[in-house]
Coordinates of C-alpha atoms in Angstrom, one line a residue:
X287 CA 167.5 29.4 188.3
X288 CA 166.3 30.9 185.2
X289 CA 168.7 28.8 183.4
X290 CA 167.3 25.3 185.3
X291 CA 163.5 26.7 184.5
X292 CA 164.4 26.9 180.8
X293 CA 166.2 23.7 180.7
X294 CA 163.7 21.7 182.4
X295 CA 160.9 23.0 180.0
X296 CA 162.8 22.0 177.1
X297 CA 163.2 18.5 178.3
X298 CA 159.6 18.5 179.2
X299 CA 158.6 19.6 175.8
X300 CA 160.9 17.2 174.5
X301 CA 159.6 14.3 176.4
X302 CA 155.7 15.5 175.9
X303 CA 156.6 15.8 171.9
X304 CA 157.8 12.0 171.9
X305 CA 154.7 10.9 173.8
X306 CA 152.2 12.9 172.0
X307 CA 153.4 13.1 168.3
X308 CA 151.0 13.0 165.6
X309 CA 148.1 10.4 165.3
X310 CA 145.8 10.8 162.8
X311 CA 142.9 9.2 164.8
X312 CA 138.9 9.6 163.9
X313 CA 136.4 9.1 166.5
X314 CA 134.3 6.2 166.2
X315 CA 130.8 7.1 164.4
X316 CA 128.7 4.8 166.3
X317 CA 124.9 5.4 166.7
X318 CA 122.3 6.5 169.1
X319 CA 118.7 7.1 170.3
X320 CA 117.6 10.2 172.2
X321 CA 114.0 10.4 171.9
X322 CA 111.8 8.7 174.9
X323 CA 111.4 5.1 175.8
X324 CA 113.1 2.6 173.6
X325 CA 114.0 2.6 170.1
X326 CA 111.3 1.6 167.8
X327 CA 111.3 -1.4 165.0
X328 CA 112.2 -0.3 161.4
X329 CA 114.0 2.7 159.7
X330 CA 113.6 6.2 160.9
X331 CA 111.6 9.0 158.8
X332 CA 114.1 11.1 157.0
X333 CA 111.6 13.3 155.6
X334 CA 112.3 16.9 155.9
X335 CA 109.4 19.1 156.7
X336 CA 108.8 23.3 156.4
X337 CA 108.5 24.9 159.7
X338 CA 107.2 27.8 160.7
X339 CA 107.7 29.9 164.0
X340 CA 104.5 31.0 165.6
X341 CA 103.3 33.0 168.7
X342 CA 99.8 33.9 169.8
X343 CA 98.2 36.4 172.0
X344 CA 97.9 33.9 175.1
X345 CA 101.5 33.4 175.1
X346 CA 102.3 37.2 174.9
X347 CA 99.8 37.7 177.6
X348 CA 101.4 35.1 179.9
X349 CA 104.8 36.8 179.5
X350 CA 103.5 40.3 180.2
X351 CA 101.6 38.9 183.5
X352 CA 104.7 37.4 184.5
X353 CA 107.0 40.5 183.8
X354 CA 104.3 42.3 185.7
X355 CA 104.8 40.4 189.0
X356 CA 108.8 40.8 189.0
X357 CA 109.9 41.5 192.6
X358 CA 112.7 44.8 192.2
X359 CA 115.6 44.7 194.6
X360 CA 117.9 47.7 194.2
X361 CA 121.7 47.1 193.5
X362 CA 124.2 48.3 195.6
X363 CA 125.7 51.8 195.3
X364 CA 128.0 52.1 192.3
X365 CA 128.2 48.3 191.9
X366 CA 127.9 48.7 188.0
X367 CA 127.7 45.1 186.6
X368 CA 130.4 43.7 189.2
X369 CA 127.7 41.8 191.3
X370 CA 125.8 40.6 188.0
X371 CA 123.1 42.3 185.8
X372 CA 122.3 45.6 187.6
X373 CA 118.9 45.8 188.6
X374 CA 118.8 49.8 187.7
X375 CA 119.3 49.0 184.2
X376 CA 117.4 45.7 184.5
X377 CA 114.2 47.8 185.1
X378 CA 114.8 49.7 181.6
X379 CA 115.0 46.5 179.9
X380 CA 111.9 45.1 181.4
X381 CA 110.2 48.2 180.7
X382 CA 110.9 48.1 176.9
X383 CA 110.2 44.6 176.6
X384 CA 106.5 44.9 178.4
X385 CA 105.7 48.0 176.7
X386 CA 107.7 48.4 173.5
X387 CA 109.2 45.3 172.4
X388 CA 107.2 43.5 169.3
X389 CA 107.2 39.7 169.6
X390 CA 104.9 39.5 166.6
X391 CA 107.2 41.5 164.4
X392 CA 110.3 39.7 165.6
X393 CA 108.7 36.4 164.7
X394 CA 108.2 37.5 161.1
X395 CA 111.7 38.2 161.1
X396 CA 112.5 34.7 162.1
X397 CA 110.5 33.6 159.2
X398 CA 112.2 35.5 157.0
X399 CA 114.8 32.7 156.3
X400 CA 113.2 29.2 155.4
X401 CA 112.8 26.7 158.5
X402 CA 112.7 23.1 158.6
X403 CA 112.7 20.0 160.7
X404 CA 113.6 16.4 160.5
X405 CA 113.9 13.4 162.7
X406 CA 117.4 12.3 163.5
X407 CA 118.1 9.7 166.0
X408 CA 114.7 10.4 167.7
X409 CA 114.7 13.6 167.7
X410 CA 113.0 16.7 166.0
X411 CA 116.1 18.7 164.7
X412 CA 115.5 22.3 163.7
X413 CA 117.5 24.2 161.1
X414 CA 117.2 27.2 158.7
X415 CA 118.6 26.8 155.2
X416 CA 119.4 29.7 153.0
X417 CA 120.7 30.0 149.5
X418 CA 120.6 32.4 146.7
X419 CA 117.5 31.4 144.2
X420 CA 119.8 32.3 141.3
X421 CA 123.3 32.4 141.3
X422 CA 125.9 34.3 139.6
X423 CA 126.8 32.8 136.3
X424 CA 129.7 30.1 136.9
X425 CA 129.3 30.0 140.4
X426 CA 128.8 26.9 142.4
X427 CA 127.6 27.3 146.2
X428 CA 129.4 26.2 149.0
X429 CA 127.9 24.4 151.8
X430 CA 128.4 25.8 155.1
X431 CA 127.2 24.7 158.4
X432 CA 127.1 27.2 161.3
X433 CA 126.5 26.0 164.9
X434 CA 125.8 28.4 167.9
X435 CA 126.4 28.0 171.4
X436 CA 124.9 28.9 175.1
X437 CA 123.1 31.3 175.6
X438 CA 122.6 32.0 172.0
X439 CA 120.7 30.4 169.3
X440 CA 120.7 30.4 165.1
X441 CA 119.3 33.9 165.3
X442 CA 123.0 35.1 166.2
X443 CA 123.6 34.3 162.2
X444 CA 121.0 36.2 160.8
X445 CA 123.1 39.4 159.7
X446 CA 125.9 37.4 158.6
X447 CA 123.9 34.9 156.8
X448 CA 123.4 37.8 153.5
X449 CA 127.1 38.4 153.7
X450 CA 127.7 34.8 153.2
X451 CA 125.0 33.9 151.0
X452 CA 124.4 36.8 148.7
X453 CA 127.9 39.1 149.1
X454 CA 127.7 40.8 145.9
X455 CA 124.7 42.7 147.1
X456 CA 126.4 43.5 150.5
X457 CA 129.8 45.0 148.7
X458 CA 131.6 41.8 148.8
X459 CA 133.0 40.0 145.9
X460 CA 130.8 36.7 144.8
X461 CA 134.3 34.8 144.4
X462 CA 132.6 32.9 147.6
X463 CA 128.9 32.1 147.6
X464 CA 127.6 30.1 150.2
X465 CA 124.3 28.4 151.1
X466 CA 124.3 28.3 155.0
X467 CA 122.6 25.7 157.4
X468 CA 122.1 26.9 161.0
X469 CA 120.8 23.8 162.9
X470 CA 119.4 24.3 166.8
X471 CA 121.3 22.3 169.0
X472 CA 119.2 19.5 170.5
X473 CA 117.6 21.0 173.6
X474 CA 118.2 24.7 172.4
X475 CA 115.3 26.7 170.8
X476 CA 113.3 24.5 168.7
X477 CA 115.3 21.0 168.5
X478 CA 113.7 18.8 170.7
X479 CA 115.9 18.0 173.8
X480 CA 117.1 14.3 174.7
X481 CA 115.2 12.0 176.9
X482 CA 118.5 10.3 178.2
X483 CA 121.4 11.0 180.1
X484 CA 124.9 11.5 178.1
X485 CA 123.4 13.7 175.2
X486 CA 127.1 15.4 174.7
X487 CA 129.0 17.4 171.9
X488 CA 130.0 14.2 169.8
X489 CA 126.4 12.6 169.8
X490 CA 125.4 16.3 168.5
X491 CA 128.0 16.3 165.7
X492 CA 127.0 13.2 164.5
X493 CA 123.4 14.4 164.2
X494 CA 124.7 17.5 162.6
X495 CA 126.7 15.2 160.0
X496 CA 123.5 13.1 159.4
X497 CA 121.7 16.3 158.5
X498 CA 124.1 17.2 156.1
X499 CA 123.9 14.0 154.2
X500 CA 120.2 14.4 154.3
X501 CA 120.6 17.5 152.8
X502 CA 122.6 16.0 149.9
X503 CA 125.9 17.2 151.0
X504 CA 128.9 14.6 151.2
X505 CA 131.5 17.4 151.4
X506 CA 130.9 20.8 153.4
X507 CA 132.4 23.4 155.5
X508 CA 131.6 24.0 159.0
X509 CA 132.3 27.1 161.4
X510 CA 131.4 27.6 165.1
X511 CA 132.0 29.3 168.2
X512 CA 131.5 28.6 172.0
X513 CA 130.0 24.8 171.7
X514 CA 129.4 25.1 168.1
X515 CA 133.4 25.3 168.0
X516 CA 133.3 21.9 169.8
X517 CA 130.6 20.5 168.0
X518 CA 132.5 21.3 164.6
X519 CA 136.1 20.1 166.1
X520 CA 134.1 16.7 166.8
X521 CA 132.4 16.7 163.2
X522 CA 135.9 17.0 162.0
X523 CA 137.1 14.4 164.3
X524 CA 134.4 11.6 163.3
X525 CA 134.2 12.1 159.7
X526 CA 137.1 14.4 158.4
X527 CA 136.9 13.0 154.7
X528 CA 133.7 14.8 154.6
X529 CA 135.0 18.3 156.1
X530 CA 136.6 20.5 153.5
X531 CA 137.1 23.2 156.0
X532 CA 136.7 24.3 159.7
X533 CA 136.5 27.6 160.7
X534 CA 136.5 28.7 164.4
X535 CA 136.3 31.7 166.7
X536 CA 136.5 30.2 169.6
X537 CA 139.0 26.8 170.5
X538 CA 139.2 24.9 173.8
X539 CA 142.6 23.7 173.8
X540 CA 144.0 24.2 177.3
X541 CA 146.3 21.5 177.8
X542 CA 149.9 20.7 179.6
X543 CA 151.5 22.6 176.7
X544 CA 149.6 25.5 176.8
X545 CA 149.6 25.7 180.4
X546 CA 153.4 25.5 180.7
X547 CA 153.9 28.2 177.8
X548 CA 151.1 30.2 179.5
X549 CA 153.6 30.5 182.7
X550 CA 156.9 31.3 180.8
X551 CA 155.3 33.2 178.3
X552 CA 155.8 36.5 179.6
X553 CA 159.9 36.0 180.1
X554 CA 160.3 33.6 177.1
X555 CA 157.5 34.5 174.8
X556 CA 159.2 34.8 171.3
X557 CA 160.9 31.4 172.2
X558 CA 157.6 29.7 172.7
X559 CA 156.1 31.2 169.7
X560 CA 154.3 34.1 171.2
X561 CA 153.9 37.3 169.2
X562 CA 153.7 40.8 170.9
X563 CA 150.0 40.8 170.4
X564 CA 149.7 37.3 172.1
X565 CA 151.5 38.9 175.1
X566 CA 149.3 41.9 175.2
X567 CA 146.2 39.8 175.2
X568 CA 147.1 37.6 177.9
X569 CA 149.7 39.4 180.2
X570 CA 149.5 40.0 183.1
X571 CA 148.1 36.5 183.2
X572 CA 146.6 36.7 186.5
X573 CA 144.3 39.4 186.0
X574 CA 143.6 38.5 181.8
X575 CA 143.5 34.8 182.6
X576 CA 143.2 33.7 185.9
X577 CA 140.9 36.5 187.7
X578 CA 138.9 36.8 184.2
X579 CA 137.9 33.1 184.0
X580 CA 137.1 32.8 187.8
X581 CA 134.8 36.2 187.4
X582 CA 133.3 34.6 184.5
X583 CA 133.0 30.9 184.8
X584 CA 130.5 30.6 188.0
X585 CA 127.6 30.0 185.9
X586 CA 129.7 27.0 184.3
X587 CA 130.1 25.0 187.8
X588 CA 126.4 25.2 188.5
X589 CA 125.6 24.1 185.2
X590 CA 128.1 21.4 185.1
X591 CA 126.6 19.9 188.2
X592 CA 123.4 20.7 188.9
X593 CA 122.0 22.5 186.1
X594 CA 118.0 21.2 186.7
X595 CA 117.9 23.4 190.2
X596 CA 118.6 27.1 188.7
X597 CA 117.1 26.3 185.7
X598 CA 113.6 25.5 187.3
X599 CA 113.8 29.3 188.5
X600 CA 114.6 30.7 185.5
X601 CA 111.9 28.5 183.5
X602 CA 109.6 29.9 185.6
X603 CA 110.7 33.9 185.5
X604 CA 111.3 35.9 182.4
X605 CA 113.0 38.5 183.9
X606 CA 115.2 36.2 185.8
X607 CA 115.8 34.2 182.6
X608 CA 116.9 37.7 181.0
X609 CA 119.1 39.0 183.4
X610 CA 120.8 35.7 183.6
X611 CA 121.1 35.3 179.7
X612 CA 121.8 38.9 178.9
X613 CA 124.6 39.5 181.4
X614 CA 126.9 37.2 179.3
X615 CA 126.1 39.4 176.3
X616 CA 127.4 42.3 178.6
X617 CA 130.8 41.0 179.8
X618 CA 131.6 38.1 177.4
X619 CA 131.5 41.2 174.8
X620 CA 134.0 42.9 176.6
X621 CA 134.9 42.4 180.3
X622 CA 135.7 46.3 180.8
X623 CA 131.8 46.5 180.4
X624 CA 131.3 45.4 184.2
X625 CA 132.3 49.1 184.8
X626 CA 129.5 50.5 183.3
X627 CA 125.6 50.8 184.8
X628 CA 124.5 49.3 181.4
X629 CA 126.9 46.9 180.9
X630 CA 127.7 48.3 177.7
X631 CA 124.3 46.1 176.3
X632 CA 123.1 48.6 173.8
X633 CA 126.9 49.6 172.4
X634 CA 127.0 46.4 170.4
X635 CA 123.7 45.1 170.2
X636 CA 119.9 46.2 169.8
X637 CA 117.3 45.2 172.8
X638 CA 115.1 43.9 169.9
X639 CA 118.1 41.6 168.8
X640 CA 118.9 40.5 172.9
X641 CA 115.4 39.9 173.5
X642 CA 115.0 37.9 170.5
X643 CA 117.3 35.4 171.6
X644 CA 115.9 35.6 175.2
X645 CA 112.2 34.6 173.6
X646 CA 113.8 31.7 172.0
X647 CA 114.8 30.3 175.0
X648 CA 111.5 31.5 177.0
X649 CA 108.7 30.4 174.6
X650 CA 110.7 26.9 174.2
X651 CA 111.2 26.6 177.8
X652 CA 114.6 25.2 176.9
X653 CA 116.6 27.0 179.5
X654 CA 116.9 23.9 181.5
X655 CA 117.7 21.5 178.5
X656 CA 120.2 23.8 177.3
X657 CA 122.3 23.8 180.5
X658 CA 122.1 20.2 180.8
X659 CA 124.7 20.4 178.0
X660 CA 127.4 21.5 180.1
X661 CA 127.0 18.6 182.6
X662 CA 126.8 16.0 179.8
X663 CA 130.1 17.5 178.3
X664 CA 131.9 18.8 181.5
X665 CA 130.5 17.0 184.3
X666 CA 132.6 14.0 184.2
X667 CA 136.0 16.4 184.7
X668 CA 138.6 18.1 182.1
X669 CA 139.9 15.9 179.4
X670 CA 138.4 12.9 180.3
X671 CA 136.8 11.9 177.1
X672 CA 139.0 10.6 174.1
X673 CA 137.9 13.8 172.0
X674 CA 139.7 15.8 174.3
X675 CA 142.9 14.5 173.6
X676 CA 142.8 14.3 170.0
X677 CA 143.8 16.6 167.4
X678 CA 142.2 17.5 164.4
X679 CA 143.1 16.8 161.1
X680 CA 141.6 18.9 158.4
X681 CA 142.2 22.3 157.1
X682 CA 141.4 24.8 159.6
X683 CA 141.1 28.8 159.9
X684 CA 140.9 30.8 163.1
X685 CA 139.6 34.4 163.9
X686 CA 141.2 35.3 167.2
X687 CA 138.5 38.3 168.4
X688 CA 140.4 40.4 171.2
X689 CA 137.8 40.4 174.1
X690 CA 136.8 36.7 173.5
X691 CA 136.8 35.3 177.0
X692 CA 140.4 33.9 176.7
X693 CA 143.0 34.7 174.1
X694 CA 144.2 31.8 172.1
X695 CA 147.4 32.1 170.4
X696 CA 148.3 30.8 166.9
X697 CA 150.8 28.0 168.7
X698 CA 148.1 26.7 170.6
X699 CA 145.9 26.5 167.9
X700 CA 148.1 24.9 165.9
X701 CA 149.0 22.3 168.4
X702 CA 145.3 20.9 168.3
X703 CA 144.9 21.7 164.6
X704 CA 148.1 21.1 162.9
X705 CA 146.5 21.6 159.5
X706 CA 145.6 25.6 160.7
X707 CA 146.4 27.4 157.5
X708 CA 144.7 30.8 158.3
X709 CA 145.1 32.6 161.6
X710 CA 143.8 36.1 162.1
X711 CA 144.1 38.6 164.6
X712 CA 140.8 40.6 164.7
X713 CA 140.3 44.2 164.9
X714 CA 137.7 44.1 167.6
X715 CA 134.9 41.9 169.2
X716 CA 134.1 39.3 171.6
X717 CA 132.6 36.0 172.1
X718 CA 129.6 36.3 170.1
X719 CA 131.2 37.2 166.9
X720 CA 128.9 36.4 164.2
X721 CA 125.8 38.3 166.4
X722 CA 128.3 41.3 167.3
X723 CA 130.7 41.6 164.2
X724 CA 129.2 40.0 161.3
X725 CA 131.4 41.9 158.5
X726 CA 134.6 41.1 160.3
X727 CA 133.5 37.2 160.7
X728 CA 132.2 37.0 157.0
X729 CA 135.8 38.4 155.6
X730 CA 137.3 36.0 157.9
X731 CA 135.7 32.9 156.8
X732 CA 135.9 34.2 153.1
X733 CA 139.7 34.6 153.9
X734 CA 140.0 31.0 154.8
X735 CA 138.4 30.0 151.9
X736 CA 140.6 31.6 149.6
X737 CA 143.5 30.4 151.3
X738 CA 142.2 26.8 151.2
X739 CA 141.3 27.0 147.8
X740 CA 145.2 28.1 146.7
X741 CA 146.7 25.3 148.5

């Protein structure tokens, strides 16, 4: 029986390889207009303006009034985080938010890095741009675009930025010095949301490419996880000659190939290119893949279909918004945290950092527009868009964090990214890599650059 399965699999691989062998395609660049109404005549204003995060007593007072009106629902006994955000622990978070969290202080922290805005395809695009005022002798900074995902923000990168832009003062070699650009995805934080349907990852990738050109970079490096991984992948598919290197800490690579090898990998792992570590992180597949994805993807179905409905509630209730977002920072950091009454949140993050990220959704009222990104990208079904079926032909590095939602073996990554030159099993960490383990991620980005430059 197993011999028949093996022979059938080999024949299937041969047929699949023949019909899907490498074709170095690129996505058409095209153009777009996502602002309200019709596109105005004339050239778009390409100026770049400084921007500052601001708040007011009125904004904080409104937040406190809404928090004070929160209606508490007792959790089930011994439920921990199995039913979602445990409401007993939520009371602690709310109390801290209401009585100790200093939003004005956090705004000052946000403004430590230079912020800017510029209009691209009808939308105000927000970004931070950080570089050393004085470079070490003989060093040229490497432009690096870093893209966040949901429910994160540009703030995720605040701790990794100094490790990349000023490595020598943080105990690292100055062999690689970066200037870092972190934009907000349109519809997130301070980037304007699209007024029109259809704004997806490819449109975002094109806008971020235009942003890099506007900043004077003809060639650059890109890095991302979550939506950032897809956006950066799309950039490499759109303009591969401009992308010197692509580094990811997540990859959307599910295909017939990966599904078939996943089913056979426990018994034929070595033959299929799996390492012992891959087998450890993927099996038993029922628990570590199927059940895990079922537990953690309910939000996705809602946001891929009717994001505005739940979004209306979240946009009106800061406590509801915090519970919805912070639950992801629990189980997406480590799925075992669902067995803890506090969801393990403060094992990896401070409440100040977590609530600052929540505030970037609350004060900008962007939870609805951020959720719409799911419908625009996944609402038509899986593998329905051209870019999902295309490979990526730029030098690629990958960080495999062990507590990511689903492990991605090197074999899978290489299938989608044939020019993979660096693949690392990370010692620890989950989905929010830059936020949770900035030192590890910075080291792996630097490792990727070293391998790339040796080629």
